[in-house]
Amino acid sequence: MPGDTARDSVCRVKASFSDQLRLLELARLDRDVSAAETARRHPPQTARVQELLAQRQAQSTELTGLLAARDDAQTELSRLETDVALVDARVARDRQLLATSSNAKEVQGLEHELGSLAKRKSDLEDLELEIMERLEAAEASVAAQQALIAATNDEGARLSAEGKAAVAEATARQEAAARDRAAVAAALPADLVAQYDKLSAGSAGAGLLRRRTCEGCNMVLSGTDLQTVRQAAEDDVVFCPECGCILVRTDESGL
Ligand SMILES: [Zn+2]
């Protein structure tokens, strides 16, 4: 047994060529399981959904301000309408008094007041127009903001549904790969699987040696290491000196 050191290149576990080849399938299925788990935990929609939640928060805050501005305009308009109604009532009263008064001084006073009231009403109506324009603009801003929020909600709902579907798909993929993995592992000698499992915690577990390169870590084996691998029997289990995974030798290995 060559290299009986801390960095053994050859293991006492023996395995047929076909079993060693199946280790590559085991490693591929393990990668599938792991990739599916990552996809399940981190669906690509999550980041955008988080972004949209923050966006909706900001949009809602802005809407609150716009609604307050609209309400202010509405309140101001109501107040002006009340003021105009008061002026109208006063004008009606003065006109009635004027129609029945015979006191010259009172008539003069009433006419003077009617003049002031006409000016006051005209001013109020100018102001009313101004506020109505402001109210209209405020209502348009509110409607536009509500449309923005609706669009944000729509995108959020669509992405959440897509995210859920992606998670469900990844979960199914993970379960299928895990089932296949269990079937492949069950058909292999237990000691070989145990060896693979131990190694796969810190490496690819098993990798094809192709053109003198370990496909577990993509490192090219040096001359001495290749020599050790060459000397190993077909049913010896050999390891990559770089990453420690089981090196599976085929015609493509370049030995
Ligand atoms: Zn390697």
mmCIF file of C-alpha atoms and ligand atoms in Angstrom:
data_model
loop_
_atom_site.group_PDB
_atom_site.id
_atom_site.type_symbol
_atom_site.label_atom_id
_atom_site.label_comp_id
_atom_site.label_asym_id
_atom_site.label_seq_id
_atom_site.Cartn_x
_atom_site.Cartn_y
_atom_site.Cartn_z
ATOM 1 C CA MET A 1 0.000 0.000 0.000
ATOM 2 C CA PRO A 2 1.809 3.168 -1.106
ATOM 3 C CA GLY A 3 1.938 6.403 0.851
ATOM 4 C CA ASP A 4 0.808 5.267 4.297
ATOM 5 C CA THR A 5 1.002 8.856 5.578
ATOM 6 C CA ALA A 6 -1.306 11.622 6.707
ATOM 7 C CA ARG A 7 -1.946 12.457 3.074
ATOM 8 C CA ASP A 8 -2.752 8.999 1.799
ATOM 9 C CA SER A 9 -3.497 9.063 -1.880
ATOM 10 C CA VAL A 10 -4.895 5.566 -1.852
ATOM 11 C CA CYS A 11 -7.495 4.288 0.552
ATOM 12 C CA ARG A 12 -7.933 0.817 1.934
ATOM 13 C CA VAL A 13 -11.513 0.922 0.728
ATOM 14 C CA LYS A 14 -11.703 -0.930 -2.553
ATOM 15 C CA ALA A 15 -14.374 -0.329 -5.127
ATOM 16 C CA SER A 16 -15.089 -1.626 -8.610
ATOM 17 C CA PHE A 17 -14.666 0.717 -11.555
ATOM 18 C CA SER A 18 -18.421 0.839 -12.116
ATOM 19 C CA ASP A 19 -19.070 1.706 -8.465
ATOM 20 C CA GLN A 20 -16.452 4.437 -8.615
ATOM 21 C CA LEU A 21 -18.113 5.755 -11.758
ATOM 22 C CA ARG A 22 -21.441 5.870 -9.946
ATOM 23 C CA LEU A 23 -19.825 8.076 -7.319
ATOM 24 C CA LEU A 24 -19.736 10.773 -10.003
ATOM 25 C CA GLU A 25 -23.487 10.438 -10.330
ATOM 26 C CA LEU A 26 -23.787 10.669 -6.564
ATOM 27 C CA ALA A 27 -21.715 13.857 -6.600
ATOM 28 C CA ARG A 28 -23.823 15.295 -9.442
ATOM 29 C CA LEU A 29 -27.033 14.539 -7.531
ATOM 30 C CA ASP A 30 -25.581 16.108 -4.396
ATOM 31 C CA ARG A 31 -24.845 19.238 -6.409
ATOM 32 C CA ASP A 32 -28.423 19.160 -7.718
ATOM 33 C CA VAL A 33 -29.811 18.813 -4.189
ATOM 34 C CA SER A 34 -27.646 21.677 -2.979
ATOM 35 C CA ALA A 35 -28.502 23.934 -5.945
ATOM 36 C CA ALA A 36 -32.212 23.220 -5.508
ATOM 37 C CA GLU A 37 -31.964 24.015 -1.816
ATOM 38 C CA THR A 38 -30.272 27.322 -2.556
ATOM 39 C CA ALA A 39 -33.002 28.103 -5.105
ATOM 40 C CA ARG A 40 -35.670 27.153 -2.563
ATOM 41 C CA ARG A 41 -34.171 29.350 0.150
ATOM 42 C CA HIS A 42 -33.382 32.285 -2.093
ATOM 43 C CA PRO A 43 -35.961 32.642 -4.858
ATOM 44 C CA PRO A 44 -34.758 35.400 -7.243
ATOM 45 C CA GLN A 45 -37.913 37.443 -6.619
ATOM 46 C CA THR A 46 -37.193 38.027 -2.924
ATOM 47 C CA ALA A 47 -34.912 41.042 -3.336
ATOM 48 C CA ARG A 48 -37.361 42.883 -5.602
ATOM 49 C CA VAL A 49 -40.305 42.037 -3.308
ATOM 50 C CA GLN A 50 -38.365 43.573 -0.396
ATOM 51 C CA GLU A 51 -37.626 46.606 -2.545
ATOM 52 C CA LEU A 52 -41.305 46.930 -3.423
ATOM 53 C CA LEU A 53 -42.342 46.728 0.237
ATOM 54 C CA ALA A 54 -40.005 49.622 1.048
ATOM 55 C CA GLN A 55 -41.222 51.485 -2.039
ATOM 56 C CA ARG A 56 -44.858 51.046 -1.027
ATOM 57 C CA GLN A 57 -44.040 52.327 2.450
ATOM 58 C CA ALA A 58 -42.509 55.491 0.960
ATOM 59 C CA GLN A 59 -45.369 55.878 -1.507
ATOM 60 C CA SER A 60 -47.937 55.541 1.294
ATOM 61 C CA THR A 61 -46.159 58.176 3.350
ATOM 62 C CA GLU A 62 -46.221 60.501 0.353
ATOM 63 C CA LEU A 63 -49.918 59.747 -0.177
ATOM 64 C CA THR A 64 -50.638 60.731 3.420
ATOM 65 C CA GLY A 65 -49.076 64.144 2.724
ATOM 66 C CA LEU A 66 -51.021 64.557 -0.518
ATOM 67 C CA LEU A 67 -54.295 63.607 1.161
ATOM 68 C CA ALA A 68 -53.623 66.170 3.894
ATOM 69 C CA ALA A 69 -52.980 68.865 1.264
ATOM 70 C CA ARG A 70 -56.202 67.909 -0.534
ATOM 71 C CA ASP A 71 -58.180 67.971 2.723
ATOM 72 C CA ASP A 72 -56.712 71.380 3.580
ATOM 73 C CA ALA A 73 -57.832 72.741 0.212
ATOM 74 C CA GLN A 74 -61.271 71.227 0.716
ATOM 75 C CA THR A 75 -61.584 72.724 4.192
ATOM 76 C CA GLU A 76 -60.485 76.105 2.921
ATOM 77 C CA LEU A 77 -62.996 75.931 0.083
ATOM 78 C CA SER A 78 -65.831 75.055 2.496
ATOM 79 C CA ARG A 79 -64.832 77.951 4.699
ATOM 80 C CA LEU A 80 -64.916 80.323 1.714
ATOM 81 C CA GLU A 81 -68.322 78.991 0.671
ATOM 82 C CA THR A 82 -69.614 79.703 4.169
ATOM 83 C CA ASP A 83 -68.141 83.195 3.991
ATOM 84 C CA VAL A 84 -69.824 83.814 0.619
ATOM 85 C CA ALA A 85 -73.147 82.560 2.015
ATOM 86 C CA LEU A 86 -72.794 84.949 4.945
ATOM 87 C CA VAL A 87 -72.094 87.840 2.579
ATOM 88 C CA ASP A 88 -75.112 86.841 0.452
ATOM 89 C CA ALA A 89 -77.349 86.758 3.517
ATOM 90 C CA ARG A 90 -76.078 90.130 4.593
ATOM 91 C CA VAL A 91 -76.657 91.573 1.100
ATOM 92 C CA ALA A 92 -80.216 90.192 1.076
ATOM 93 C CA ARG A 93 -80.905 91.681 4.477
ATOM 94 C CA ASP A 94 -79.437 95.071 3.494
ATOM 95 C CA ARG A 95 -81.441 95.149 0.272
ATOM 96 C CA GLN A 96 -84.609 94.390 2.163
ATOM 97 C CA LEU A 97 -83.847 97.162 4.661
ATOM 98 C CA LEU A 98 -83.005 99.500 1.812
ATOM 99 C CA ALA A 99 -86.319 98.791 0.122
ATOM 100 C CA THR A 100 -88.259 99.788 3.212
ATOM 101 C CA SER A 101 -86.072 102.541 4.684
ATOM 102 C CA SER A 102 -86.985 106.174 4.449
ATOM 103 C CA ASN A 103 -84.111 107.406 6.585
ATOM 104 C CA ALA A 104 -81.556 109.101 4.317
ATOM 105 C CA LYS A 105 -78.669 108.433 6.683
ATOM 106 C CA GLU A 106 -79.630 104.785 7.017
ATOM 107 C CA VAL A 107 -79.972 104.486 3.216
ATOM 108 C CA GLN A 108 -76.511 105.952 2.789
ATOM 109 C CA GLY A 109 -75.078 103.569 5.383
ATOM 110 C CA LEU A 110 -76.745 100.582 3.734
ATOM 111 C CA GLU A 111 -75.556 101.539 0.271
ATOM 112 C CA HIS A 112 -72.044 101.943 1.576
ATOM 113 C CA GLU A 113 -72.177 98.549 3.209
ATOM 114 C CA LEU A 114 -73.601 96.951 0.043
ATOM 115 C CA GLY A 115 -70.639 98.377 -1.865
ATOM 116 C CA SER A 116 -68.221 96.871 0.641
ATOM 117 C CA LEU A 117 -70.074 93.551 0.563
ATOM 118 C CA ALA A 118 -69.885 93.419 -3.255
ATOM 119 C CA LYS A 119 -66.139 93.990 -3.081
ATOM 120 C CA ARG A 120 -65.816 91.382 -0.325
ATOM 121 C CA LYS A 121 -67.806 88.842 -2.337
ATOM 122 C CA SER A 122 -65.720 89.454 -5.439
ATOM 123 C CA ASP A 123 -62.539 88.924 -3.424
ATOM 124 C CA LEU A 124 -63.948 85.750 -1.891
ATOM 125 C CA GLU A 125 -64.927 84.426 -5.316
ATOM 126 C CA ASP A 126 -61.450 85.110 -6.690
ATOM 127 C CA LEU A 127 -59.998 83.234 -3.758
ATOM 128 C CA GLU A 128 -62.522 80.443 -4.292
ATOM 129 C CA LEU A 129 -61.361 79.981 -7.884
ATOM 130 C CA GLU A 130 -57.773 79.829 -6.737
ATOM 131 C CA ILE A 131 -58.580 77.222 -4.089
ATOM 132 C CA MET A 132 -60.665 75.192 -6.524
ATOM 133 C CA GLU A 133 -57.691 75.027 -8.880
ATOM 134 C CA ARG A 134 -55.485 73.977 -5.992
ATOM 135 C CA LEU A 135 -58.036 71.360 -4.952
ATOM 136 C CA GLU A 136 -58.217 69.991 -8.485
ATOM 137 C CA ALA A 137 -54.424 69.702 -8.670
ATOM 138 C CA ALA A 138 -54.337 68.075 -5.226
ATOM 139 C CA GLU A 139 -56.980 65.544 -6.267
ATOM 140 C CA ALA A 140 -55.003 64.719 -9.420
ATOM 141 C CA SER A 141 -51.862 64.198 -7.321
ATOM 142 C CA VAL A 142 -53.755 61.912 -4.953
ATOM 143 C CA ALA A 143 -55.133 59.876 -7.871
ATOM 144 C CA ALA A 144 -51.669 59.616 -9.476
ATOM 145 C CA GLN A 145 -50.133 58.493 -6.184
ATOM 146 C CA GLN A 146 -52.889 55.930 -5.659
ATOM 147 C CA ALA A 147 -52.200 54.593 -9.170
ATOM 148 C CA LEU A 148 -48.493 54.289 -8.304
ATOM 149 C CA ILE A 149 -49.322 52.358 -5.142
ATOM 150 C CA ALA A 150 -51.676 50.091 -7.074
ATOM 151 C CA ALA A 151 -48.904 49.395 -9.614
ATOM 152 C CA THR A 152 -46.471 48.626 -6.780
ATOM 153 C CA ASN A 153 -49.027 46.302 -5.188
ATOM 154 C CA ASP A 154 -49.669 44.569 -8.506
ATOM 155 C CA GLU A 155 -45.980 43.971 -9.156
ATOM 156 C CA GLY A 156 -45.526 42.789 -5.566
ATOM 157 C CA ALA A 157 -48.423 40.357 -5.824
ATOM 158 C CA ARG A 158 -47.189 39.035 -9.172
ATOM 159 C CA LEU A 159 -43.612 38.565 -7.917
ATOM 160 C CA SER A 160 -44.774 36.979 -4.666
ATOM 161 C CA ALA A 161 -46.790 34.457 -6.667
ATOM 162 C CA GLU A 162 -43.804 33.832 -8.940
ATOM 163 C CA GLY A 163 -41.565 33.442 -5.897
ATOM 164 C CA LYS A 164 -43.934 30.920 -4.347
ATOM 165 C CA ALA A 165 -44.023 28.966 -7.602
ATOM 166 C CA ALA A 166 -40.205 29.051 -7.788
ATOM 167 C CA VAL A 167 -39.952 27.757 -4.210
ATOM 168 C CA ALA A 168 -42.442 24.990 -4.949
ATOM 169 C CA GLU A 169 -40.549 24.039 -8.118
ATOM 170 C CA ALA A 170 -37.179 24.047 -6.296
ATOM 171 C CA THR A 171 -38.633 22.006 -3.442
ATOM 172 C CA ALA A 172 -39.924 19.395 -5.883
ATOM 173 C CA ARG A 173 -36.565 19.406 -7.681
ATOM 174 C CA GLN A 174 -34.720 18.998 -4.388
ATOM 175 C CA GLU A 175 -36.950 16.124 -3.311
ATOM 176 C CA ALA A 176 -36.553 14.358 -6.651
ATOM 177 C CA ALA A 177 -32.756 14.746 -6.576
ATOM 178 C CA ALA A 178 -32.664 13.530 -2.960
ATOM 179 C CA ARG A 179 -34.724 10.462 -3.914
ATOM 180 C CA ASP A 180 -32.420 9.697 -6.855
ATOM 181 C CA ARG A 181 -29.413 10.253 -4.634
ATOM 182 C CA ALA A 182 -30.743 7.816 -2.036
ATOM 183 C CA ALA A 183 -31.341 5.205 -4.757
ATOM 184 C CA VAL A 184 -27.809 5.598 -6.148
ATOM 185 C CA ALA A 185 -26.298 5.475 -2.662
ATOM 186 C CA ALA A 186 -28.323 2.387 -1.738
ATOM 187 C CA ALA A 187 -26.923 0.533 -4.743
ATOM 188 C CA LEU A 188 -23.312 1.265 -3.721
ATOM 189 C CA PRO A 189 -21.205 -0.479 -1.045
ATOM 190 C CA ALA A 190 -21.840 1.161 2.325
ATOM 191 C CA ASP A 191 -18.147 1.663 3.132
ATOM 192 C CA LEU A 192 -17.604 3.475 -0.172
ATOM 193 C CA VAL A 193 -20.595 5.760 0.430
ATOM 194 C CA ALA A 194 -19.370 6.409 3.985
ATOM 195 C CA GLN A 195 -15.975 7.377 2.604
ATOM 196 C CA TYR A 196 -17.575 9.615 -0.007
ATOM 197 C CA ASP A 197 -19.879 11.254 2.549
ATOM 198 C CA LYS A 198 -16.956 12.011 4.842
ATOM 199 C CA LEU A 199 -15.024 13.620 1.987
ATOM 200 C CA SER A 200 -17.986 15.491 0.514
ATOM 201 C CA ALA A 201 -18.230 17.609 3.665
ATOM 202 C CA GLY A 202 -15.066 19.432 2.576
ATOM 203 C CA SER A 203 -14.828 18.744 -1.156
ATOM 204 C CA ALA A 204 -16.783 17.646 -4.206
ATOM 205 C CA GLY A 205 -16.724 14.134 -2.688
ATOM 206 C CA ALA A 206 -15.789 12.569 -6.000
ATOM 207 C CA GLY A 207 -14.464 14.031 -9.208
ATOM 208 C CA LEU A 208 -13.535 12.706 -12.612
ATOM 209 C CA LEU A 209 -9.840 12.812 -13.412
ATOM 210 C CA ARG A 210 -9.922 14.209 -16.937
ATOM 211 C CA ARG A 211 -6.732 15.047 -18.827
ATOM 212 C CA ARG A 212 -4.775 14.896 -15.561
ATOM 213 C CA THR A 213 -7.118 17.471 -14.047
ATOM 214 C CA CYS A 214 -9.306 16.788 -11.034
ATOM 215 C CA GLU A 215 -12.785 17.964 -11.955
ATOM 216 C CA GLY A 216 -13.572 18.266 -8.266
ATOM 217 C CA CYS A 217 -11.204 21.212 -7.871
ATOM 218 C CA ASN A 218 -9.914 21.832 -11.424
ATOM 219 C CA MET A 219 -6.301 21.399 -10.367
ATOM 220 C CA VAL A 220 -3.822 19.610 -12.637
ATOM 221 C CA LEU A 221 -2.074 16.764 -10.907
ATOM 222 C CA SER A 222 1.700 16.982 -10.721
ATOM 223 C CA GLY A 223 3.996 14.258 -11.984
ATOM 224 C CA THR A 224 4.560 12.581 -8.625
ATOM 225 C CA ASP A 225 0.877 12.533 -7.795
ATOM 226 C CA LEU A 226 0.062 11.198 -11.253
ATOM 227 C CA GLN A 227 2.643 8.491 -10.736
ATOM 228 C CA THR A 228 0.911 7.409 -7.514
ATOM 229 C CA VAL A 229 -2.458 7.361 -9.263
ATOM 230 C CA ARG A 230 -0.989 5.371 -12.180
ATOM 231 C CA GLN A 231 0.391 2.764 -9.816
ATOM 232 C CA ALA A 232 -2.931 2.236 -8.070
ATOM 233 C CA ALA A 233 -4.972 -0.822 -8.992
ATOM 234 C CA GLU A 234 -8.254 -0.317 -10.825
ATOM 235 C CA ASP A 235 -10.270 -1.131 -7.699
ATOM 236 C CA ASP A 236 -8.171 1.082 -5.439
ATOM 237 C CA VAL A 237 -9.908 4.241 -4.360
ATOM 238 C CA VAL A 238 -7.552 7.159 -4.984
ATOM 239 C CA PHE A 239 -7.812 10.742 -3.852
ATOM 240 C CA CYS A 240 -7.034 14.130 -5.299
ATOM 241 C CA PRO A 241 -3.937 15.439 -3.488
ATOM 242 C CA GLU A 242 -5.308 18.976 -3.871
ATOM 243 C CA CYS A 243 -8.921 18.805 -2.683
ATOM 244 C CA GLY A 244 -9.086 15.338 -1.187
ATOM 245 C CA CYS A 245 -12.044 14.106 -3.213
ATOM 246 C CA ILE A 246 -12.164 10.598 -4.657
ATOM 247 C CA LEU A 247 -10.535 10.692 -8.093
ATOM 248 C CA VAL A 248 -12.434 8.588 -10.563
ATOM 249 C CA ARG A 249 -10.201 7.295 -13.343
ATOM 250 C CA THR A 250 -11.453 6.617 -16.864
ATOM 251 C CA ASP A 251 -9.971 6.464 -20.371
ATOM 252 C CA GLU A 252 -10.143 10.259 -20.386
ATOM 253 C CA SER A 253 -7.868 10.603 -17.373
ATOM 254 C CA GLY A 254 -4.683 10.974 -19.379
ATOM 255 C CA LEU A 255 -2.764 8.489 -17.288
HETATM 256 ZN ZN ZN B 1 -9.292 17.877 -6.612
#
